[in-house]
PDB file of C-alpha atoms and ligand atoms in Angstrom:
ATOM      1  CA  MET E   1     -20.915  15.722 -43.184  1.00 66.00           C
ATOM      2  CA  THR E   2     -19.896  17.893 -45.474  1.00 85.00           C
ATOM      3  CA  LEU E   3     -22.610  19.767 -47.438  1.00 93.00           C
ATOM      4  CA  SER E   4     -22.777  21.540 -50.613  1.00 95.00           C
ATOM      5  CA  ARG E   5     -25.027  24.447 -51.685  1.00 96.00           C
ATOM      6  CA  THR E   6     -26.325  24.779 -55.098  1.00 96.00           C
ATOM      7  CA  TYR E   7     -29.548  27.015 -56.815  1.00 94.00           C
ATOM      8  CA  GLY E   8     -31.903  25.573 -59.141  1.00 97.00           C
ATOM      9  CA  ILE E   9     -35.556  25.605 -60.715  1.00 98.00           C
ATOM     10  CA  VAL E  10     -37.642  22.511 -59.822  1.00 97.00           C
ATOM     11  CA  LEU E  11     -38.890  20.768 -62.859  1.00 97.00           C
ATOM     12  CA  LYS E  12     -40.468  17.614 -61.193  1.00 96.00           C
ATOM     13  CA  ILE E  13     -41.864  16.160 -57.553  1.00 94.00           C
ATOM     14  CA  ALA E  14     -42.729  12.915 -57.018  1.00 94.00           C
ATOM     15  CA  ALA E  15     -43.677  11.460 -53.609  1.00 91.00           C
ATOM     16  CA  TYR E  16     -41.221   8.539 -52.618  1.00 90.00           C
ATOM     17  CA  GLY E  17     -42.643   6.152 -50.021  1.00 88.00           C
ATOM     18  CA  GLU E  18     -44.536   7.066 -47.360  1.00 87.00           C
ATOM     19  CA  SER E  19     -42.491  10.058 -45.797  1.00 88.00           C
ATOM     20  CA  ASP E  20     -40.258  11.466 -48.849  1.00 90.00           C
ATOM     21  CA  LYS E  21     -40.063  13.210 -51.880  1.00 92.00           C
ATOM     22  CA  LEU E  22     -37.919  13.227 -55.103  1.00 95.00           C
ATOM     23  CA  VAL E  23     -37.337  16.791 -56.575  1.00 96.00           C
ATOM     24  CA  THR E  24     -35.742  17.139 -60.107  1.00 97.00           C
ATOM     25  CA  LEU E  25     -34.155  20.081 -60.544  1.00 97.00           C
ATOM     26  CA  TYR E  26     -32.309  22.196 -63.067  1.00 98.00           C
ATOM     27  CA  SER E  27     -29.069  23.387 -61.185  1.00 96.00           C
ATOM     28  CA  TYR E  28     -27.258  26.450 -62.338  1.00 94.00           C
ATOM     29  CA  ASP E  29     -23.788  24.626 -61.995  1.00 94.00           C
ATOM     30  CA  LEU E  30     -25.065  21.265 -61.822  1.00 95.00           C
ATOM     31  CA  GLY E  31     -27.690  20.749 -64.414  1.00 96.00           C
ATOM     32  CA  ARG E  32     -30.756  18.635 -64.171  1.00 96.00           C
ATOM     33  CA  VAL E  33     -30.502  16.341 -61.036  1.00 96.00           C
ATOM     34  CA  THR E  34     -32.844  14.600 -58.746  1.00 96.00           C
ATOM     35  CA  GLY E  35     -32.171  14.687 -55.127  1.00 95.00           C
ATOM     36  CA  ILE E  36     -34.445  13.237 -52.243  1.00 93.00           C
ATOM     37  CA  ALA E  37     -36.273  15.359 -49.367  1.00 91.00           C
ATOM     38  CA  LYS E  38     -36.249  12.472 -46.627  1.00 87.00           C
ATOM     39  CA  GLY E  39     -39.244  13.289 -44.744  1.00 81.00           C
ATOM     40  CA  ALA E  40     -40.698  15.994 -46.467  1.00 80.00           C
ATOM     41  CA  LYS E  41     -44.156  14.673 -46.611  1.00 76.00           C
ATOM     42  CA  ARG E  42     -44.082  15.011 -42.886  1.00 75.00           C
ATOM     43  CA  SER E  43     -41.730  17.789 -41.953  1.00 68.00           C
ATOM     44  CA  ARG E  44     -43.522  20.718 -42.532  1.00 64.00           C
ATOM     45  CA  GLN E  45     -40.977  23.199 -40.899  1.00 71.00           C
ATOM     46  CA  ARG E  46     -38.030  22.465 -42.990  1.00 76.00           C
ATOM     47  CA  PHE E  47     -39.716  21.796 -46.582  1.00 81.00           C
ATOM     48  CA  VAL E  48     -43.070  23.975 -46.478  1.00 77.00           C
ATOM     49  CA  ASN E  49     -44.375  25.386 -49.653  1.00 79.00           C
ATOM     50  CA  LYS E  50     -40.568  25.210 -50.853  1.00 87.00           C
ATOM     51  CA  LEU E  51     -40.592  21.935 -53.047  1.00 90.00           C
ATOM     52  CA  GLU E  52     -43.580  23.264 -55.584  1.00 92.00           C
ATOM     53  CA  GLU E  53     -42.880  22.804 -59.316  1.00 94.00           C
ATOM     54  CA  PHE E  54     -41.315  26.020 -61.255  1.00 96.00           C
ATOM     55  CA  SER E  55     -39.854  27.398 -57.547  1.00 96.00           C
ATOM     56  CA  LEU E  56     -36.185  28.337 -57.632  1.00 97.00           C
ATOM     57  CA  LEU E  57     -34.677  27.233 -54.739  1.00 96.00           C
ATOM     58  CA  GLN E  58     -31.286  27.709 -52.989  1.00 96.00           C
ATOM     59  CA  ILE E  59     -30.600  24.066 -51.226  1.00 95.00           C
ATOM     60  CA  LEU E  60     -28.174  22.680 -48.999  1.00 95.00           C
ATOM     61  CA  TYR E  61     -27.261  19.052 -50.177  1.00 95.00           C
ATOM     62  CA  ARG E  62     -24.965  15.717 -49.893  1.00 95.00           C
ATOM     63  CA  PRO E  63     -23.568  15.025 -52.980  1.00 91.00           C
ATOM     64  CA  PRO E  64     -24.535  11.393 -54.106  1.00 88.00           C
ATOM     65  CA  ARG E  65     -22.135   8.248 -53.951  1.00 85.00           C
ATOM     66  CA  GLY E  66     -21.986   7.149 -57.105  1.00 80.00           C
ATOM     67  CA  PRO E  67     -22.729   8.964 -60.672  1.00 75.00           C
ATOM     68  CA  ALA E  68     -26.187   7.598 -60.527  1.00 77.00           C
ATOM     69  CA  GLY E  69     -27.268   8.571 -57.210  1.00 87.00           C
ATOM     70  CA  LEU E  70     -28.789  10.704 -55.439  1.00 93.00           C
ATOM     71  CA  LEU E  71     -28.718  14.063 -53.706  1.00 94.00           C
ATOM     72  CA  LEU E  72     -29.727  13.862 -50.329  1.00 94.00           C
ATOM     73  CA  ILE E  73     -31.259  17.359 -49.858  1.00 94.00           C
ATOM     74  CA  SER E  74     -30.797  18.687 -46.260  1.00 92.00           C
ATOM     75  CA  GLU E  75     -32.334  21.843 -46.805  1.00 91.00           C
ATOM     76  CA  ALA E  76     -34.083  24.184 -48.956  1.00 92.00           C
ATOM     77  CA  GLU E  77     -34.510  28.097 -49.262  1.00 94.00           C
ATOM     78  CA  LEU E  78     -37.504  29.336 -51.252  1.00 94.00           C
ATOM     79  CA  LEU E  79     -35.686  32.472 -53.649  1.00 95.00           C
ATOM     80  CA  CYS E  80     -38.630  32.745 -56.212  1.00 95.00           C
ATOM     81  CA  ALA E  81     -41.950  30.685 -56.080  1.00 94.00           C
ATOM     82  CA  HIS E  82     -43.693  31.791 -59.388  1.00 94.00           C
ATOM     83  CA  LEU E  83     -46.579  31.845 -57.747  1.00 93.00           C
ATOM     84  CA  SER E  84     -49.113  32.506 -60.682  1.00 95.00           C
ATOM     85  CA  LEU E  85     -47.730  29.722 -62.541  1.00 95.00           C
ATOM     86  CA  ARG E  86     -49.594  27.537 -59.755  1.00 92.00           C
ATOM     87  CA  LYS E  87     -52.618  29.331 -59.946  1.00 93.00           C
ATOM     88  CA  VAL E  88     -53.566  30.635 -63.304  1.00 94.00           C
ATOM     89  CA  PHE E  89     -54.497  27.638 -65.578  1.00 94.00           C
ATOM     90  CA  GLN E  90     -53.091  28.978 -68.729  1.00 93.00           C
ATOM     91  CA  ARG E  91     -49.767  29.580 -66.962  1.00 95.00           C
ATOM     92  CA  TYR E  92     -49.395  26.298 -65.375  1.00 96.00           C
ATOM     93  CA  VAL E  93     -49.813  24.481 -68.565  1.00 96.00           C
ATOM     94  CA  ALA E  94     -47.617  26.446 -70.406  1.00 96.00           C
ATOM     95  CA  ALA E  95     -44.957  26.081 -67.375  1.00 97.00           C
ATOM     96  CA  MET E  96     -45.371  22.224 -67.416  1.00 97.00           C
ATOM     97  CA  TYR E  97     -44.838  22.254 -70.964  1.00 97.00           C
ATOM     98  CA  ILE E  98     -41.504  23.835 -71.358  1.00 97.00           C
ATOM     99  CA  SER E  99     -40.379  21.930 -67.828  1.00 97.00           C
ATOM    100  CA  GLU E 100     -41.344  18.943 -69.824  1.00 97.00           C
ATOM    101  CA  LEU E 101     -38.855  19.683 -73.028  1.00 97.00           C
ATOM    102  CA  LEU E 102     -36.303  20.412 -70.519  1.00 98.00           C
ATOM    103  CA  LEU E 103     -36.971  17.240 -68.926  1.00 97.00           C
ATOM    104  CA  ARG E 104     -36.675  15.500 -72.398  1.00 96.00           C
ATOM    105  CA  PHE E 105     -33.903  17.117 -73.843  1.00 96.00           C
ATOM    106  CA  THR E 106     -31.246  16.900 -71.106  1.00 96.00           C
ATOM    107  CA  ARG E 107     -29.293  14.009 -68.901  1.00 93.00           C
ATOM    108  CA  ASP E 108     -28.366  14.199 -65.567  1.00 93.00           C
ATOM    109  CA  ASN E 109     -25.220  15.969 -64.542  1.00 91.00           C
ATOM    110  CA  ASP E 110     -24.785  17.836 -67.307  1.00 93.00           C
ATOM    111  CA  PRO E 111     -24.532  21.656 -66.847  1.00 95.00           C
ATOM    112  CA  ASP E 112     -25.328  24.438 -69.573  1.00 96.00           C
ATOM    113  CA  PRO E 113     -25.351  27.977 -68.042  1.00 95.00           C
ATOM    114  CA  ARG E 114     -27.791  28.772 -71.614  1.00 95.00           C
ATOM    115  CA  LEU E 115     -30.490  26.325 -70.940  1.00 97.00           C
ATOM    116  CA  TYR E 116     -30.626  27.626 -67.270  1.00 97.00           C
ATOM    117  CA  SER E 117     -31.147  31.088 -68.218  1.00 96.00           C
ATOM    118  CA  LEU E 118     -33.335  30.112 -71.054  1.00 97.00           C
ATOM    119  CA  LEU E 119     -35.690  28.385 -68.446  1.00 98.00           C
ATOM    120  CA  GLN E 120     -35.389  31.426 -65.867  1.00 97.00           C
ATOM    121  CA  TRP E 121     -36.797  33.676 -68.540  1.00 96.00           C
ATOM    122  CA  ALA E 122     -39.418  31.761 -69.576  1.00 96.00           C
ATOM    123  CA  LEU E 123     -40.997  31.461 -66.182  1.00 97.00           C
ATOM    124  CA  ILE E 124     -39.926  34.955 -65.294  1.00 95.00           C
ATOM    125  CA  SER E 125     -42.157  36.082 -68.291  1.00 94.00           C
ATOM    126  CA  LEU E 126     -45.088  33.857 -67.740  1.00 95.00           C
ATOM    127  CA  ASP E 127     -45.153  35.107 -64.399  1.00 94.00           C
ATOM    128  CA  LYS E 128     -45.327  38.600 -65.519  1.00 91.00           C
ATOM    129  CA  ALA E 129     -48.427  37.633 -67.369  1.00 76.00           C
ATOM    130  CA  ASP E 130     -46.697  37.609 -70.897  1.00 77.00           C
ATOM    131  CA  SER E 131     -48.792  35.400 -73.266  1.00 88.00           C
ATOM    132  CA  PRO E 132     -48.517  31.371 -72.331  1.00 92.00           C
ATOM    133  CA  GLN E 133     -48.456  30.390 -75.774  1.00 91.00           C
ATOM    134  CA  LYS E 134     -46.058  33.360 -77.477  1.00 91.00           C
ATOM    135  CA  ILE E 135     -43.452  32.625 -74.278  1.00 93.00           C
ATOM    136  CA  ALA E 136     -43.938  28.633 -74.729  1.00 94.00           C
ATOM    137  CA  ALA E 137     -42.989  28.855 -78.797  1.00 93.00           C
ATOM    138  CA  LEU E 138     -40.030  31.285 -77.820  1.00 94.00           C
ATOM    139  CA  TYR E 139     -38.781  28.681 -75.152  1.00 95.00           C
ATOM    140  CA  HIS E 140     -39.423  25.703 -77.402  1.00 96.00           C
ATOM    141  CA  LEU E 141     -37.518  27.535 -80.645  1.00 95.00           C
ATOM    142  CA  GLN E 142     -34.400  28.503 -77.990  1.00 95.00           C
ATOM    143  CA  LEU E 143     -34.360  25.172 -76.818  1.00 96.00           C
ATOM    144  CA  LEU E 144     -34.094  23.708 -79.937  1.00 96.00           C
ATOM    145  CA  ALA E 145     -31.223  25.524 -81.131  1.00 95.00           C
ATOM    146  CA  ALA E 146     -29.329  25.689 -77.814  1.00 95.00           C
ATOM    147  CA  VAL E 147     -29.704  21.742 -77.754  1.00 95.00           C
ATOM    148  CA  GLY E 148     -28.241  21.543 -81.451  1.00 95.00           C
ATOM    149  CA  TYR E 149     -31.586  20.919 -83.494  1.00 96.00           C
ATOM    150  CA  ARG E 150     -32.428  24.531 -84.595  1.00 95.00           C
ATOM    151  CA  PRO E 151     -34.903  24.116 -87.307  1.00 95.00           C
ATOM    152  CA  GLU E 152     -34.013  25.805 -90.846  1.00 95.00           C
ATOM    153  CA  LEU E 153     -36.547  28.635 -90.842  1.00 94.00           C
ATOM    154  CA  GLN E 154     -34.878  31.354 -93.841  1.00 93.00           C
ATOM    155  CA  ARG E 155     -35.473  29.228 -97.042  1.00 94.00           C
ATOM    156  CA  CYS E 156     -36.505  26.266 -98.899  1.00 95.00           C
ATOM    157  CA  SER E 157     -34.202  23.522 -98.096  1.00 94.00           C
ATOM    158  CA  ASN E 158     -34.269  22.305-101.774  1.00 93.00           C
ATOM    159  CA  CYS E 159     -34.346  25.197-103.954  1.00 94.00           C
ATOM    160  CA  ARG E 160     -32.842  27.737-101.372  1.00 95.00           C
ATOM    161  CA  HIS E 161     -35.685  30.492-102.713  1.00 95.00           C
ATOM    162  CA  PRO E 162     -35.794  32.508 -99.273  1.00 94.00           C
ATOM    163  CA  VAL E 163     -38.769  33.085 -97.556  1.00 94.00           C
ATOM    164  CA  GLY E 164     -41.205  35.855 -98.796  1.00 89.00           C
ATOM    165  CA  PRO E 165     -44.615  36.188-100.651  1.00 88.00           C
ATOM    166  CA  GLY E 166     -45.446  34.459-103.611  1.00 89.00           C
ATOM    167  CA  ARG E 167     -44.852  31.254-102.600  1.00 90.00           C
ATOM    168  CA  THR E 168     -46.078  28.927 -99.709  1.00 90.00           C
ATOM    169  CA  PHE E 169     -43.838  26.748 -97.445  1.00 93.00           C
ATOM    170  CA  LEU E 170     -44.581  23.451 -95.657  1.00 92.00           C
ATOM    171  CA  PHE E 171     -41.844  22.831 -92.722  1.00 93.00           C
ATOM    172  CA  ILE E 172     -40.924  19.203 -92.983  1.00 92.00           C
ATOM    173  CA  PRO E 173     -40.788  17.575 -89.169  1.00 91.00           C
ATOM    174  CA  GLY E 174     -38.188  14.689 -90.499  1.00 90.00           C
ATOM    175  CA  SER E 175     -35.906  17.094 -91.265  1.00 92.00           C
ATOM    176  CA  GLY E 176     -36.679  20.462 -89.138  1.00 94.00           C
ATOM    177  CA  SER E 177     -36.818  22.074 -92.412  1.00 95.00           C
ATOM    178  CA  LEU E 178     -39.034  23.857 -95.361  1.00 94.00           C
ATOM    179  CA  LEU E 179     -40.146  23.223 -98.948  1.00 92.00           C
ATOM    180  CA  CYS E 180     -41.290  25.933-100.977  1.00 92.00           C
ATOM    181  CA  SER E 181     -44.444  25.454-103.052  1.00 88.00           C
ATOM    182  CA  SER E 182     -42.565  25.109-105.964  1.00 89.00           C
ATOM    183  CA  CYS E 183     -40.493  21.972-104.670  1.00 88.00           C
ATOM    184  CA  HIS E 184     -43.414  19.820-102.598  1.00 82.00           C
ATOM    185  CA  HIS E 185     -46.759  18.433-105.043  1.00 72.00           C
ATOM    186  CA  GLN E 186     -48.060  16.447-102.248  1.00 62.00           C
ATOM    187  CA  LYS E 187     -48.991  17.543 -99.036  1.00 58.00           C
ATOM    188  CA  GLY E 188     -47.662  14.572 -96.598  1.00 58.00           C
ATOM    189  CA  PRO E 189     -49.396  13.287 -93.207  1.00 59.00           C
ATOM    190  CA  HIS E 190     -47.542  15.699 -91.106  1.00 62.00           C
ATOM    191  CA  TYR E 191     -46.449  18.630 -92.986  1.00 80.00           C
ATOM    192  CA  ASN E 192     -47.438  22.072 -91.431  1.00 80.00           C
ATOM    193  CA  ARG E 193     -48.293  24.975 -93.579  1.00 85.00           C
ATOM    194  CA  LEU E 194     -46.566  27.395 -92.173  1.00 89.00           C
ATOM    195  CA  SER E 195     -47.611  31.437 -93.077  1.00 90.00           C
ATOM    196  CA  ILE E 196     -45.296  33.446 -94.337  1.00 91.00           C
ATOM    197  CA  GLN E 197     -46.165  35.835 -90.964  1.00 89.00           C
ATOM    198  CA  ALA E 198     -45.598  32.597 -88.798  1.00 90.00           C
ATOM    199  CA  LEU E 199     -42.196  32.127 -90.518  1.00 93.00           C
ATOM    200  CA  LYS E 200     -40.881  35.624 -90.060  1.00 91.00           C
ATOM    201  CA  PHE E 201     -41.721  35.418 -86.466  1.00 90.00           C
ATOM    202  CA  LEU E 202     -39.807  31.957 -85.706  1.00 91.00           C
ATOM    203  CA  ALA E 203     -36.984  33.194 -88.148  1.00 90.00           C
ATOM    204  CA  SER E 204     -36.123  36.507 -86.182  1.00 89.00           C
ATOM    205  CA  ALA E 205     -36.956  34.841 -82.625  1.00 91.00           C
ATOM    206  CA  GLN E 206     -33.884  32.751 -83.431  1.00 90.00           C
ATOM    207  CA  LEU E 207     -31.604  36.042 -84.464  1.00 90.00           C
ATOM    208  CA  VAL E 208     -32.570  38.013 -80.929  1.00 90.00           C
ATOM    209  CA  THR E 209     -30.941  37.802 -77.195  1.00 89.00           C
ATOM    210  CA  LEU E 210     -32.957  36.707 -74.348  1.00 88.00           C
ATOM    211  CA  GLU E 211     -33.313  40.390 -73.254  1.00 88.00           C
ATOM    212  CA  ARG E 212     -35.097  41.154 -76.477  1.00 89.00           C
ATOM    213  CA  LEU E 213     -37.333  38.074 -76.990  1.00 87.00           C
ATOM    214  CA  ASN E 214     -40.324  39.708 -75.266  1.00 86.00           C
ATOM    215  CA  ARG E 215     -40.605  42.730 -77.928  1.00 88.00           C
ATOM    216  CA  LEU E 216     -41.343  40.213 -80.299  1.00 87.00           C
ATOM    217  CA  GLN E 217     -45.277  40.314 -80.967  1.00 85.00           C
ATOM    218  CA  LEU E 218     -47.236  37.676 -82.378  1.00 81.00           C
ATOM    219  CA  SER E 219     -50.947  36.699 -82.837  1.00 83.00           C
ATOM    220  CA  GLY E 220     -52.774  33.743 -81.209  1.00 82.00           C
ATOM    221  CA  GLN E 221     -53.176  32.135 -84.537  1.00 85.00           C
ATOM    222  CA  THR E 222     -49.375  32.766 -85.527  1.00 88.00           C
ATOM    223  CA  ALA E 223     -48.647  31.277 -81.946  1.00 88.00           C
ATOM    224  CA  ALA E 224     -50.783  28.282 -82.766  1.00 88.00           C
ATOM    225  CA  GLU E 225     -49.222  27.917 -85.908  1.00 90.00           C
ATOM    226  CA  ALA E 226     -45.443  27.796 -84.680  1.00 91.00           C
ATOM    227  CA  MET E 227     -46.238  25.719 -81.774  1.00 92.00           C
ATOM    228  CA  ASP E 228     -47.701  23.219 -83.644  1.00 92.00           C
ATOM    229  CA  ALA E 229     -44.995  22.744 -86.437  1.00 93.00           C
ATOM    230  CA  LEU E 230     -42.568  22.774 -83.266  1.00 94.00           C
ATOM    231  CA  TYR E 231     -44.512  20.114 -81.623  1.00 95.00           C
ATOM    232  CA  HIS E 232     -44.035  17.893 -84.503  1.00 94.00           C
ATOM    233  CA  TYR E 233     -40.507  18.460 -85.163  1.00 95.00           C
ATOM    234  CA  THR E 234     -40.059  17.319 -81.725  1.00 96.00           C
ATOM    235  CA  PHE E 235     -42.423  14.159 -81.708  1.00 95.00           C
ATOM    236  CA  HIS E 236     -39.833  13.155 -84.828  1.00 94.00           C
ATOM    237  CA  LEU E 237     -36.867  14.109 -82.805  1.00 95.00           C
ATOM    238  CA  LEU E 238     -37.722  12.358 -79.532  1.00 94.00           C
ATOM    239  CA  GLN E 239     -40.170   9.443 -81.360  1.00 94.00           C
ATOM    240  CA  GLN E 240     -42.118   9.773 -78.321  1.00 91.00           C
ATOM    241  CA  ASP E 241     -45.101  12.105 -77.231  1.00 92.00           C
ATOM    242  CA  ILE E 242     -44.780  14.921 -75.131  1.00 94.00           C
ATOM    243  CA  HIS E 243     -47.375  14.602 -72.263  1.00 94.00           C
ATOM    244  CA  SER E 244     -48.308  18.013 -71.744  1.00 95.00           C
ATOM    245  CA  TRP E 245     -48.918  18.668 -75.390  1.00 95.00           C
ATOM    246  CA  GLN E 246     -52.336  17.986 -75.192  1.00 93.00           C
ATOM    247  CA  ALA E 247     -53.104  20.290 -72.423  1.00 93.00           C
ATOM    248  CA  MET E 248     -50.909  23.117 -74.267  1.00 92.00           C
ATOM    249  CA  ARG E 249     -53.131  22.731 -77.398  1.00 90.00           C
ATOM    250  CA  THR E 250     -56.077  23.526 -76.234  1.00 89.00           C
ATOM    251  CA  LEU E 251     -54.697  27.135 -75.186  1.00 84.00           C
ATOM    252  CA  ASN E 252     -53.958  27.719 -78.900  1.00 72.00           C
ATOM    253  CA  ILE E 253     -57.658  27.296 -79.846  1.00 65.00           C
ATOM    254  CA  THR E 254     -58.548  31.060 -79.737  1.00 50.00           C
ATOM    255  CA  PRO E 255     -61.057  31.575 -76.587  1.00 47.00           C
ATOM    256  CA  THR E 256     -63.754  34.843 -76.509  1.00 41.00           C
ATOM    257  CA  ARG E 257     -62.253  37.020 -73.980  1.00 41.00           C
ATOM    258  CA  LYS E 258     -65.494  36.001 -71.892  1.00 38.00           C
ATOM    259  CA  SER E 259     -64.179  32.435 -71.798  1.00 39.00           C
ATOM    260  CA  ILE E 260     -60.842  33.566 -70.963  1.00 40.00           C
ATOM    261  CA  MET E 261     -62.046  35.716 -67.754  1.00 38.00           C
ATOM    262  CA  SER E 262     -64.057  32.630 -66.596  1.00 39.00           C
ATOM    263  CA  SER E 263     -61.659  29.921 -67.184  1.00 40.00           C
ATOM    264  CA  SER E 264     -58.929  31.791 -65.291  1.00 41.00           C
ATOM    265  CA  LEU E 265     -61.239  32.834 -62.319  1.00 39.00           C
ATOM    266  CA  SER E 266     -62.447  29.345 -62.054  1.00 39.00           C
ATOM    267  CA  HIS E 267     -59.090  27.974 -62.207  1.00 40.00           C
ATOM    268  CA  GLU E 268     -57.778  30.674 -59.752  1.00 38.00           C
ATOM    269  CA  ARG E 269     -60.395  28.804 -57.507  1.00 39.00           C
ATOM    270  CA  THR E 270     -58.765  25.468 -57.904  1.00 41.00           C
ATOM    271  CA  SER E 271     -55.254  25.500 -59.794  1.00 45.00           C
ATOM    272  CA  PRO E 272     -54.029  22.346 -60.978  1.00 45.00           C
ATOM    273  CA  ALA E 273     -51.700  22.368 -58.661  1.00 46.00           C
ATOM    274  CA  GLU E 274     -53.837  22.635 -55.632  1.00 43.00           C
ATOM    275  CA  ALA E 275     -55.590  19.853 -56.898  1.00 40.00           C
ATOM    276  CA  ARG E 276     -52.846  17.256 -57.336  1.00 43.00           C
ATOM    277  CA  SER E 277     -51.807  18.548 -54.171  1.00 41.00           C
ATOM    278  CA  ARG E 278     -54.470  17.428 -52.484  1.00 37.00           C
ATOM    279  CA  LYS E 279     -55.090  14.349 -53.863  1.00 38.00           C
ATOM    280  CA  LEU E 280     -51.100  13.336 -52.760  1.00 35.00           C
ATOM    281  CA  ASP E 281     -51.899  14.610 -49.202  1.00 33.00           C
ATOM    282  CA  ILE E 282     -48.789  16.677 -49.603  1.00 28.00           C
TER     283      ILE E 282
HETATM  284 ZN1   ZN O   1     -38.458  25.215-103.105  1.00 91.83          ZN
END
């Protein structure tokens, strides 16, 4: 049997039957693919601590027989666990949101090295304790651009007035563009008012390279505004909800320092991934 080799980041794990697991990865050269790890629930040697969400793996696999088939994962080697993403609640929530967005915006077997690099950047940044809201907002913005839905955030889509002081701007989810206060006369049901600060941040984030993204700074309030607008735009594009948004949204309610500490500590004792692992008896 000829085996092939690839590496990729685990987006989703699901139990399959009594002893197998289905592993969905974003692979550098295959794009989004799903493989089956036979006996993964029982074989603690071949796959132990490897088949976990957000892990970077090198896998040996047998290609599927047909275009819609599953890879047969023979072996997995853990290259980077991004462990804190499964231990710290805020990072876990942001990483789940990032994974779900990528799952929704991609098809199987359609590799895009930019999407791989963007995902890798986001998980490494989260693992280094950068602000989860900021990383999620930047990832979301860059993902939309990479898949052809870059929002227009520099000027009013009607009168072309550039973003700046003197006018307010609404983000229109149906078109992914702005209307200034001279062009809109009433507030729509899902229109997001974006501050000049949030718009300037988003516009500059569209221009910088991945290497420079981390240098951008934004407050919790600005991140919340930006994320809310991007979520509504994405909801309109997908015409379906993003399940992890509800949890992501709770991070946008700026907590006090004390509650951040207690939340982080309590979740480090029992992380969501650990709780779920127990439930699934992995
Ligand atoms: Zn206008």
